[in-house]
Coordinates of C-alpha atoms in Angstrom, one line a residue:
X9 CA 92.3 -74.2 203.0
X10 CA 91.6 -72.4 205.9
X11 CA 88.9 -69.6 204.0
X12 CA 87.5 -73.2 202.0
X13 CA 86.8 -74.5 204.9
X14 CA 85.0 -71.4 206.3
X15 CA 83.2 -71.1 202.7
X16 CA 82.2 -74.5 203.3
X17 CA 80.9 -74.0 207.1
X18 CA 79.4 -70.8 205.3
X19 CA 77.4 -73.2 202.9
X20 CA 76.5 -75.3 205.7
X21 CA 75.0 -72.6 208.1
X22 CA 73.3 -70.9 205.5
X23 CA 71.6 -74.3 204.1
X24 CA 70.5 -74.9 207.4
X25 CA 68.7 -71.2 207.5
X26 CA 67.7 -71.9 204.1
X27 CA 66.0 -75.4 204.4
X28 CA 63.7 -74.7 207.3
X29 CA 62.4 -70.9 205.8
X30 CA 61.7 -73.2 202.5
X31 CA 60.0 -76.0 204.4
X32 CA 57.8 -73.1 206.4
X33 CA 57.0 -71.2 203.6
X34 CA 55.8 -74.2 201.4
X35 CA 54.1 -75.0 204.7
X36 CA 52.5 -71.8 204.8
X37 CA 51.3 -72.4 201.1
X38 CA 49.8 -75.4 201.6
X39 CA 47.7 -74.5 204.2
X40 CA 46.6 -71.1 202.4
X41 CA 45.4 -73.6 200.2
X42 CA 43.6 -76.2 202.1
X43 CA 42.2 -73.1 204.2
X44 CA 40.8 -72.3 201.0
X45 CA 39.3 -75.5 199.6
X46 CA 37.7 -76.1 203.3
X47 CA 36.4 -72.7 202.8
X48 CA 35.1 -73.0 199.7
X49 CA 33.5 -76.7 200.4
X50 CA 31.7 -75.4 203.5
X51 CA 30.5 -72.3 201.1
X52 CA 29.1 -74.8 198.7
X53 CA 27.1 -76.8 200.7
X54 CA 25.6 -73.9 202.1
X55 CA 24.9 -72.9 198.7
X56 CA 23.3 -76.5 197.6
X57 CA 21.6 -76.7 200.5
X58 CA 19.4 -73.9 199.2
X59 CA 20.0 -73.9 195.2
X60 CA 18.8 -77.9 195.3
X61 CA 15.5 -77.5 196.7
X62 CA 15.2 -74.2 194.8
X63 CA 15.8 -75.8 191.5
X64 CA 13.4 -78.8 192.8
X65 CA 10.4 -76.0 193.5
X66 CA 11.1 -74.0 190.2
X67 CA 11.3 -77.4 188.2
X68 CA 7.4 -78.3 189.8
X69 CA 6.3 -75.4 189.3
X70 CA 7.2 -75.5 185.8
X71 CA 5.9 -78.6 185.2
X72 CA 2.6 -77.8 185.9
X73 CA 1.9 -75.3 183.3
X74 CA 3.7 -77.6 180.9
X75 CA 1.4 -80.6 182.3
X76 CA -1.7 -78.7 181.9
X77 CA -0.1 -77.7 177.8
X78 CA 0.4 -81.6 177.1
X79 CA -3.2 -82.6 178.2
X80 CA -4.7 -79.9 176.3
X81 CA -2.5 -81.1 173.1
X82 CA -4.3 -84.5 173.4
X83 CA -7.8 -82.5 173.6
X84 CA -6.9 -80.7 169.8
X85 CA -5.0 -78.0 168.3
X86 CA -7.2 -75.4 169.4
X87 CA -7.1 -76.1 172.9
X88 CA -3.1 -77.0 172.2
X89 CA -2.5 -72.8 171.0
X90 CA -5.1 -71.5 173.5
X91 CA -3.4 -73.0 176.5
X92 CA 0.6 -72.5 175.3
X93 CA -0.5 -69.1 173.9
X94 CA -2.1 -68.3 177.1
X95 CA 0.8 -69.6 178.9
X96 CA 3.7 -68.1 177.6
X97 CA 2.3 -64.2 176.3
X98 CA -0.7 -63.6 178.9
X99 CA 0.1 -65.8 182.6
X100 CA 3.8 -65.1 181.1
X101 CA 3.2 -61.5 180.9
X102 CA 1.8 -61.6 184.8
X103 CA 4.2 -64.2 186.1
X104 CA 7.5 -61.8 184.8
X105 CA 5.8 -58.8 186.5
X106 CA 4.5 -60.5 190.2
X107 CA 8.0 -62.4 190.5
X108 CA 10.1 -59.2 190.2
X109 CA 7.7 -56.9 191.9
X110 CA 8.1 -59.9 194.9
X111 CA 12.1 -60.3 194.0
X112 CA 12.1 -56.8 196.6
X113 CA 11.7 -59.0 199.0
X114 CA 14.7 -60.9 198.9
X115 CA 17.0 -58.0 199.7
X116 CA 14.8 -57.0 202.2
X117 CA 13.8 -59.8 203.8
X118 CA 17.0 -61.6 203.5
X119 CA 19.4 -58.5 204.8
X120 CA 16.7 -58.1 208.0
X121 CA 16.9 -62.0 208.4
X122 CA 21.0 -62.0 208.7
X123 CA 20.6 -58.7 210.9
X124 CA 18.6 -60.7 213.6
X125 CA 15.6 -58.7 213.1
X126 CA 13.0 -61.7 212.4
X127 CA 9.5 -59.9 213.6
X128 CA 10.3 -57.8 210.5
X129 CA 9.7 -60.5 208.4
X130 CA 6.1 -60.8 208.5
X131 CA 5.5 -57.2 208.0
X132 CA 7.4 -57.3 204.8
X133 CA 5.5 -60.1 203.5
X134 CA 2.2 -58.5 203.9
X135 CA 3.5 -55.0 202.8
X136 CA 4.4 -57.4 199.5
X137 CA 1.0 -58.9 199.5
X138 CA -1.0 -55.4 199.5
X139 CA 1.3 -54.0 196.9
X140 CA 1.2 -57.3 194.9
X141 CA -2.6 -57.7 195.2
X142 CA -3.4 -54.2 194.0
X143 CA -0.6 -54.5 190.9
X144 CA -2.6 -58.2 190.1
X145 CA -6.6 -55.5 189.9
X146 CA -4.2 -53.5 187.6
X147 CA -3.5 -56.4 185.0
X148 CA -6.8 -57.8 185.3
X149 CA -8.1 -55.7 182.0
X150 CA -4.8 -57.7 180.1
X151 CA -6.4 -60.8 180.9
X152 CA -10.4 -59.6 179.6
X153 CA -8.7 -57.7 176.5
X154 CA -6.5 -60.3 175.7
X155 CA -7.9 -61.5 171.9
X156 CA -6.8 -58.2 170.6
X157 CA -4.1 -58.0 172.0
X158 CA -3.1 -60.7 170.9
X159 CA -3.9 -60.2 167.2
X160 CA -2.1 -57.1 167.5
X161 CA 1.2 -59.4 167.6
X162 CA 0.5 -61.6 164.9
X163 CA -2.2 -64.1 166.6
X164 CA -5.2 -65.4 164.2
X165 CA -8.5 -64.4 165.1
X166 CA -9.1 -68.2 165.9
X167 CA -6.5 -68.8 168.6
X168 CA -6.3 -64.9 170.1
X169 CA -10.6 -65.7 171.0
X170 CA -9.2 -69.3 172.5
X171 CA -6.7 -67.7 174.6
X172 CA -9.0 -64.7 175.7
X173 CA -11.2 -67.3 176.8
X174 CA -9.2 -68.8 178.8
X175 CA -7.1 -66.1 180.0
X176 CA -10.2 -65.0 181.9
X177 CA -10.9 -68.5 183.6
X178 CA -7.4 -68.0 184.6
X179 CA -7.4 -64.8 186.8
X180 CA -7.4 -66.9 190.0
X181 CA -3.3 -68.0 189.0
X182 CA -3.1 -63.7 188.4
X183 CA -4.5 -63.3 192.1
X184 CA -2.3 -66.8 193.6
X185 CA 0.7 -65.2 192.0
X186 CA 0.7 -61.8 193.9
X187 CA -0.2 -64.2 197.6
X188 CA 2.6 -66.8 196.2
X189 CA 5.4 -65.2 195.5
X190 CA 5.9 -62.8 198.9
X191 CA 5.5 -66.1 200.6
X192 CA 8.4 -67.9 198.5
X193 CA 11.2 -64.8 199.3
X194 CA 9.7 -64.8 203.2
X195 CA 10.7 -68.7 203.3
X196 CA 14.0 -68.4 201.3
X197 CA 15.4 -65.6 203.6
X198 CA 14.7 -68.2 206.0
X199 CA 16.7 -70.7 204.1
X200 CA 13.3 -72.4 204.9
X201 CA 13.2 -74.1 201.1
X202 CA 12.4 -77.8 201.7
X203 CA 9.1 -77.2 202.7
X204 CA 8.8 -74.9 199.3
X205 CA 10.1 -78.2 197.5
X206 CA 7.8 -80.4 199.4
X207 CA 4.8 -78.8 199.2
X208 CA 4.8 -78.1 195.2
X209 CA 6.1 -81.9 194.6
X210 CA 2.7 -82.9 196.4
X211 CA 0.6 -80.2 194.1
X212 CA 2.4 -81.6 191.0
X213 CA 1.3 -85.2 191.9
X214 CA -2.3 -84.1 192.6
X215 CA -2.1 -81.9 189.5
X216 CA -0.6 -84.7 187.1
X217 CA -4.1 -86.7 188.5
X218 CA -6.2 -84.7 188.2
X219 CA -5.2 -82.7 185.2
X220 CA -5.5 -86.6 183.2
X221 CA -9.0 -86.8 185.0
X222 CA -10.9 -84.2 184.4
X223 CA -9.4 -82.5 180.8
X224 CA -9.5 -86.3 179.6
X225 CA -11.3 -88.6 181.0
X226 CA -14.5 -85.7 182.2
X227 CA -14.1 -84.5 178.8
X228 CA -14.3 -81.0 180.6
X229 CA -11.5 -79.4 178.0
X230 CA -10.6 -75.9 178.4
X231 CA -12.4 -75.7 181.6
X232 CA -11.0 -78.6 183.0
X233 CA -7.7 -77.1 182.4
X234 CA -8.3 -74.1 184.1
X235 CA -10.2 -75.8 186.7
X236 CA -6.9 -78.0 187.5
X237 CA -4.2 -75.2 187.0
X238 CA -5.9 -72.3 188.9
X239 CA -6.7 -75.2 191.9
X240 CA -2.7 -76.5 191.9
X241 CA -1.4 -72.9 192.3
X242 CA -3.8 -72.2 195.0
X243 CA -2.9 -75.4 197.0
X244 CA 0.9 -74.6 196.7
X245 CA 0.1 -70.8 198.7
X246 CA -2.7 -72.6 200.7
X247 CA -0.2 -75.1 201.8
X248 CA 2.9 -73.0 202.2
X249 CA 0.5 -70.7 204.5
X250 CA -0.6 -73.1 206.4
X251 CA 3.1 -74.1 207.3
X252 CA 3.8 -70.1 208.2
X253 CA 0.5 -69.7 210.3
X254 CA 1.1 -73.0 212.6
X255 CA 5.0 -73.1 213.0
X256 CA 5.1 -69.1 213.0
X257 CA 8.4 -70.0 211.0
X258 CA 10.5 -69.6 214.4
X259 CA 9.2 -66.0 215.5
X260 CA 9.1 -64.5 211.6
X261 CA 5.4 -64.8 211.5
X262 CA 3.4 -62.7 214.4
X263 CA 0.4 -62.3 212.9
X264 CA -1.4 -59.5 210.8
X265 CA -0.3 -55.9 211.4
X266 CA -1.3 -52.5 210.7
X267 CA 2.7 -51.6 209.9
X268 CA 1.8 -54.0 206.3
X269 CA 0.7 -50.2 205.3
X270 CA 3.4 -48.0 206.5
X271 CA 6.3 -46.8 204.1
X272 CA 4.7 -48.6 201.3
X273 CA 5.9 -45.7 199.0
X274 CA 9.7 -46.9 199.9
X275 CA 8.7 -50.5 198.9
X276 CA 6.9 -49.6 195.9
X277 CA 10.1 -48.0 194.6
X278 CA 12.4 -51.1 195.1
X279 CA 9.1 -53.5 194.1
X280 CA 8.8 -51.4 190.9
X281 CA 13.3 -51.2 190.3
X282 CA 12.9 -55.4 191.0
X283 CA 10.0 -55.8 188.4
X284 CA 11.8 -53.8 185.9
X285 CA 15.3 -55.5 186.3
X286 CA 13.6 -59.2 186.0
X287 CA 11.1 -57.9 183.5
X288 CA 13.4 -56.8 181.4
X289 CA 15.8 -60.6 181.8
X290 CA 12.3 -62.3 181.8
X291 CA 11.0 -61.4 178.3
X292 CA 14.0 -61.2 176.5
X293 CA 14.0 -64.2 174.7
X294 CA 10.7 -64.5 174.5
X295 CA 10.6 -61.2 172.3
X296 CA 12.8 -63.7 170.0
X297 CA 9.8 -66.1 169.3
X298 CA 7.5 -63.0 168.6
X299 CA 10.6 -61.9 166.2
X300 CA 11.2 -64.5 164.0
X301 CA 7.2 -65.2 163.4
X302 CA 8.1 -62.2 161.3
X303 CA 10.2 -63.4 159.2
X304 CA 9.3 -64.5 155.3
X305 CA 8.9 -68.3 155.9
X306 CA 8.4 -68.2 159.5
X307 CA 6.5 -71.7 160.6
X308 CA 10.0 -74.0 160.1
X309 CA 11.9 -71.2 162.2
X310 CA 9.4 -70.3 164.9
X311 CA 9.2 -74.7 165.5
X312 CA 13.0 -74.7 165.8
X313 CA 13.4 -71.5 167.8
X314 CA 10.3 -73.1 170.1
X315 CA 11.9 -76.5 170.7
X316 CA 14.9 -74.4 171.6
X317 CA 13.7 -72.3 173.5
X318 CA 12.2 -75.0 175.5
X319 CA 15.0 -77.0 176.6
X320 CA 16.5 -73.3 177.5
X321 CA 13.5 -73.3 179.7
X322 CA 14.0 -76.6 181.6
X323 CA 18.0 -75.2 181.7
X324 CA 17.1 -72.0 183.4
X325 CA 15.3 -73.4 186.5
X326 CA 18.9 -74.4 187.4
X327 CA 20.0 -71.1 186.8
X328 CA 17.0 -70.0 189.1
X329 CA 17.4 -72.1 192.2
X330 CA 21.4 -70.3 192.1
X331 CA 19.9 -66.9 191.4
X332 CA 17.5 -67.9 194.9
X333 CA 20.2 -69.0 196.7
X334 CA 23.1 -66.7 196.0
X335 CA 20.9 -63.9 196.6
X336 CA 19.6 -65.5 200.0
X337 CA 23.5 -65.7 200.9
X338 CA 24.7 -62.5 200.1
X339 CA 21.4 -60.5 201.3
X340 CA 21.8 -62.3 204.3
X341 CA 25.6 -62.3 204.6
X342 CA 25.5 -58.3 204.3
X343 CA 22.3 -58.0 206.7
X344 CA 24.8 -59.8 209.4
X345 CA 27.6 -57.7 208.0
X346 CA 30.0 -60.2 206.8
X347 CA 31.2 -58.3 203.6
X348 CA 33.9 -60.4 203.2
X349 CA 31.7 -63.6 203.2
X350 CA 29.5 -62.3 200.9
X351 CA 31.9 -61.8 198.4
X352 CA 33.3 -65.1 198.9
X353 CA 29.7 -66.7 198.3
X354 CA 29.7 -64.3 195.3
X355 CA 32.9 -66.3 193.7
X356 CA 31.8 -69.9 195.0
X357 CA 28.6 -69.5 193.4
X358 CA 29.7 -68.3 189.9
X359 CA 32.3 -70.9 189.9
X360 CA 29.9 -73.5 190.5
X361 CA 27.2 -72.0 188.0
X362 CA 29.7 -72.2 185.2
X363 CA 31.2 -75.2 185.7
X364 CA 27.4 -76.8 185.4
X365 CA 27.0 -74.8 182.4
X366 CA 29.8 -76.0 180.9
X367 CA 28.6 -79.6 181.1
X368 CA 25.3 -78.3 180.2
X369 CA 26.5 -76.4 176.8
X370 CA 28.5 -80.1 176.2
X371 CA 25.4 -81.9 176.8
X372 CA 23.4 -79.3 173.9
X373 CA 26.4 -79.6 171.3
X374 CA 26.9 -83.6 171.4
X375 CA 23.1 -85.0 171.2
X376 CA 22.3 -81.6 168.3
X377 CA 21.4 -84.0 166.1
X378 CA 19.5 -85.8 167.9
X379 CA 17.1 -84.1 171.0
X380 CA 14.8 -82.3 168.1
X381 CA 13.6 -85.3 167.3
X382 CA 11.9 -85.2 170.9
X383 CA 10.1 -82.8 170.0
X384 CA 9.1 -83.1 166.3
X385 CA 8.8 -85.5 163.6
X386 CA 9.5 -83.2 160.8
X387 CA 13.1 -83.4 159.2
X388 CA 13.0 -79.8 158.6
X389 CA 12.3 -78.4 161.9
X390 CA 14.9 -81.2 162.9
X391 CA 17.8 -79.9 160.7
X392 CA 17.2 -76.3 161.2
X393 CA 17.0 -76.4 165.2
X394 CA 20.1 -78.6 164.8
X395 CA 21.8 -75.8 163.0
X396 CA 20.5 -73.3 166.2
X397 CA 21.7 -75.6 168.6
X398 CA 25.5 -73.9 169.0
X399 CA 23.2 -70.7 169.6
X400 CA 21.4 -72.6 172.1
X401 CA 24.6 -74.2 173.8
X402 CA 25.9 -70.2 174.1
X403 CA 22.4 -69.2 176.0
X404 CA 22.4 -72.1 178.2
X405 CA 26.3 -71.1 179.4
X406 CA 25.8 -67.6 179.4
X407 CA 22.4 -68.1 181.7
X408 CA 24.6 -70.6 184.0
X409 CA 26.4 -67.3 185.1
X410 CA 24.0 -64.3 184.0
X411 CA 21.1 -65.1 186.3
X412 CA 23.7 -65.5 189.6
X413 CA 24.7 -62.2 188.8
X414 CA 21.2 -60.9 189.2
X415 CA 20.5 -62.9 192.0
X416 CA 24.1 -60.8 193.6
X417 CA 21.9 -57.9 192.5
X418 CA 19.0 -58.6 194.1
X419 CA 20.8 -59.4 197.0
X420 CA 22.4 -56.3 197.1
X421 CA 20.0 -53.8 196.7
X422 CA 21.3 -52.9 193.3
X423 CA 18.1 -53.3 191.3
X424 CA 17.8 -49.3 189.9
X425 CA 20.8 -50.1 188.4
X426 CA 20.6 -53.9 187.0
X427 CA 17.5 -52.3 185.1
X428 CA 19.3 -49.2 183.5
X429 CA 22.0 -52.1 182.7
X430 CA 19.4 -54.4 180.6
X431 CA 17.5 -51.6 178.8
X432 CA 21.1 -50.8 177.4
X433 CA 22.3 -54.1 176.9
X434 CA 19.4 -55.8 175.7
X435 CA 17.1 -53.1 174.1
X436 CA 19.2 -50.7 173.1
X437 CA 22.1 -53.0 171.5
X438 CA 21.1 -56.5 171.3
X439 CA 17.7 -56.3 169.6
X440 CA 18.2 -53.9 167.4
X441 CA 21.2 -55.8 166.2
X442 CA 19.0 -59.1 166.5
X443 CA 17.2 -57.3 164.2
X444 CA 19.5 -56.0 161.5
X445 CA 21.3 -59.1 161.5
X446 CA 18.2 -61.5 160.8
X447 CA 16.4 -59.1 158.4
X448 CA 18.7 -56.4 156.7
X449 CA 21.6 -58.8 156.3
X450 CA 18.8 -61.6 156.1
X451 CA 20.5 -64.0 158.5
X452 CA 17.2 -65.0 159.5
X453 CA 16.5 -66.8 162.9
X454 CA 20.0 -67.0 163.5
X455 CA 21.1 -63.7 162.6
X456 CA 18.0 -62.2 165.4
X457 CA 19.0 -65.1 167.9
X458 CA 23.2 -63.8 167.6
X459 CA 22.3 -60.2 168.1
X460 CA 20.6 -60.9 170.8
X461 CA 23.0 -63.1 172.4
X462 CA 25.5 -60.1 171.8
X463 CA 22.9 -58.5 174.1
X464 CA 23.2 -60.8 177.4
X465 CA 27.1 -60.8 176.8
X466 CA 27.7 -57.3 177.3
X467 CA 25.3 -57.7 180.3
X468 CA 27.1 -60.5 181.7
X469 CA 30.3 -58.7 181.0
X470 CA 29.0 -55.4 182.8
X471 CA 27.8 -57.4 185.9
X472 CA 31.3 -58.9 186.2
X473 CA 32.8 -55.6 186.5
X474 CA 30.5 -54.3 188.8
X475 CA 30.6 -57.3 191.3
X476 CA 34.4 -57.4 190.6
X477 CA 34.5 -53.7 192.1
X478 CA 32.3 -53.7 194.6
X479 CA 33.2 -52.5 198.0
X480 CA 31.4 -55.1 200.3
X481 CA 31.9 -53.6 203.2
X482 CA 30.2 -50.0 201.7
X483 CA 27.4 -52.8 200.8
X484 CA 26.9 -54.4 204.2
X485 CA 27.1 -50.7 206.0
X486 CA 24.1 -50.1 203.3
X487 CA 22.2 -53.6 204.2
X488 CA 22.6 -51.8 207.5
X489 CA 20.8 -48.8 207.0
X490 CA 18.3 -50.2 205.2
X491 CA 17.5 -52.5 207.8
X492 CA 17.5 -49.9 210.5
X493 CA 15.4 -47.4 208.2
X494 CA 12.4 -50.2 207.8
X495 CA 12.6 -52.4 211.2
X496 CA 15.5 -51.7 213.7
X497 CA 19.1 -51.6 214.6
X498 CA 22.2 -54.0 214.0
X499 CA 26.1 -53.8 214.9
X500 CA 28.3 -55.3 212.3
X501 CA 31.1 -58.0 213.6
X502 CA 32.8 -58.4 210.3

């Protein structure tokens, strides 16, 4: 009786030890995990903050080229190729090459903005502009020899001398390009982005008005379409300039300097390792159109793989306003040296990014059958772009995340080696293998369209390994450096 009764006082004494450690350390749990949730909402409005009026600017800017492509179609077919043709090979050509070469920017910019050094700011934006300017002289002969070069990749004679044409009344976008796009990554280190948003939502008003204007009612045609697009890109820099030159954007603007031509030979390199990496992302798929218009009976393939890629088109500005902001975050994070908040705006942003693709991809598969027919009236083009459209639902999930990973890149600093990582992935493998599948095992369209998806998964893959592994402190002691080498000092907290 006696030892029961000390088993049972036992029992007692050691449930009341028990209890409370249990209580604590479900305590303790808990508020790991509300600690965590609170961290990661506060992450994500920081993120939205800057993806929503990113995706709002990319969205405008879009829209007009694609306003601009609609008005022509009601001018005639002509005017129709001249203008898309122009559009996606030529202005596409320039666009992929001045946003990566101005992409440098963003680490640099952002990582000197989070290190407190804001006079900097300026100076990189005009180092940007003389390097841009001079690259824009050096595409200038791709605009004036455009009609054979576009015959050379399966244009007729008819629409490559239509697009020539008007690729040479639209070297004033070439030259707003190389002055717009500096300006964009000076503002978005800044977290500066609503006036961005606001200022092309005002040019795609007065461009929707004036496009209908002159192309329809002046009857001005071509001209009037170049008139209109060439004037709407040079009011978005003209306004966004404006806004720099009277503010000063809170000390980041001083005025022009002298130091916009020192150490341009350290910014050419990462301008150059930018345009490559984004080059390289950029023209990807559009090497797919070019692809299948080589196929047997190309014309029902190339309309299916067009309306596609299309939608994939208005899908990745989403993708682009998280690319902006996640590499505004983490360039800024690792400028201020907060490694561990950059990674943590790393995982916040990719969870986010998928999650939207995910509803996105849902969206693609359940309406397959019927978004084509927004886009055509023939049943043909309908059925086969319905058959593509579990292709397309892949892209648009694989680009939810893909894109965020280059914006980590960017970032980072890691261009050199996002570059070498795409010429493998996508050149090397996913082509070629585009290639063999679609015409030696004659898949066709979907064969080349699968081969290269195989491409941006082994990309995506690879970037997730490298992000996974990286040591973010070694990267903000680097951001450090970096900033010190091109505009002064900073001591690390984190």
């Amino acid at each position: 009786m006696h030892s029961d009764s000390v088993k049972e006082q036992g029992g007692e004494a050691m449930g009341s030890v028990e209890t409370p450690l249990l209580i604590h350390s479900a305590s303790e749990e808990e508020e790991k995990n509300v600690g965590f949730f609170r961290r990661f909402g506060g992450e994500s409005r920081k993120l939205w903050k800057l993806a929503g009026p990113a995706i709002f600017t990319a969205i405008c800017q879009y829209s007009l080229g694609a306003l601009t492509q609609t008005f022509a179609g009601l001018v005639g077919e002509v005017e129709l190729a001249a203008v898309s043709v122009e559009n996606s090979v030529i202005a596409g050509l320039a666009f992929g090459v001045m946003l990566g070469m101005g992409s440098a920017l963003e680490t640099l910019c952002g990582q000197a903005f989070g290190a407190g050094e804001i006079r900097m700011l300026g100076v990189y934006m005009q180092r940007s502009w003389v390097i841009l300017l001079t690259t824009a002289c050096i595409l200038v002969p791709v605009y004036v020899f455009s009609p054979p070069i576009l015959e050379v990749i399966g244009e007729t004679t008819q629409i490559s001398e239509a697009a020539g044409q008007f690729a040479i009344w639209m070297l004033p976008q070439l030259f707003a390009y190389a002055m717009n796009f500096p300006i964009q990554k000076f503002l978005q280190a800044q977290r500066k982005v609503m006036v961005m948003a606001w200022v092309s939502a005002v040019v795609l008003v007065l461009h929707a008005l004036f496009s209908w204007l002159v192309i329809l009612k002046l009857d001005w045609g071509l001209v009037g379409a170049a008139i209109t697009l060439n004037t709407s890109w040079w009011l978005i820099v003209i306004g966004q300039l404006l806004y720099i030159f009277i503010t000063k954007s809170d000390g980041a603007w001083s005025g022009f300097s002298w130091l916009a031509f020192a150490d341009l030979w350290g910014f050419v390199k990462l301008s150059l390792a930018s345009a490559v990496m984004l080059c390289l992302e950029f023209w990807y798929l559009m090497i797919l159109v070019v692809i299948t218009g080589r196929l047997a009976n190309p014309l029902i393939p190339v309309d299916a793989i067009s309306i596609c890629m299309n939608i994939n088109g208005w899908d990745a500005m989403i993708a682009l306003g998280f690319n902006a902001a996640i590499s505004v975050r983490v360039s800024n994070e690792l400028g201020a040296g907060h490694a561990r908040t950059a990674k943590f705006s790393v995982l916040v942003v990719s969870i986010t990014s998928v999650s939207i693709g995910v509803v996105c991809m849902a969206i693609v598969l359940a309406t397959r059958d019927y978004f084509p027919y927004l886009f055509t009236t023939s049943v043909d083009v309908a059925t086969e772009t319905t058959k593509l459209a579990l292709l397309l639902g892949i892209t648009v999930l694989l680009n939810s995340l893909q894109p965020v990973l280059s914006g980590v890149a960017v970032g980072a600093g890691w261009q050199s080696l996002v570059a070498y990582i795409n010429i493998g992935c996508y050149y090397i493998i996913g082509l070629p293998a585009g290639i063999i599948l679609g015409f030696t095992f004659d898949f066709g369209a979907m064969g080349i369209w699968s081969g290269m998806i195989g491409g941006i998964c082994l990309q995506t893959i690879i970037l997730v390994v490298v992000t996974k592994f990286t040591n973010w402190r070694k990267e903000a002691n680097e951001a450090e450096s970096r900033v010190k080498r091109w505009g002064g000092g900073v001591s690390h907290p984190d």
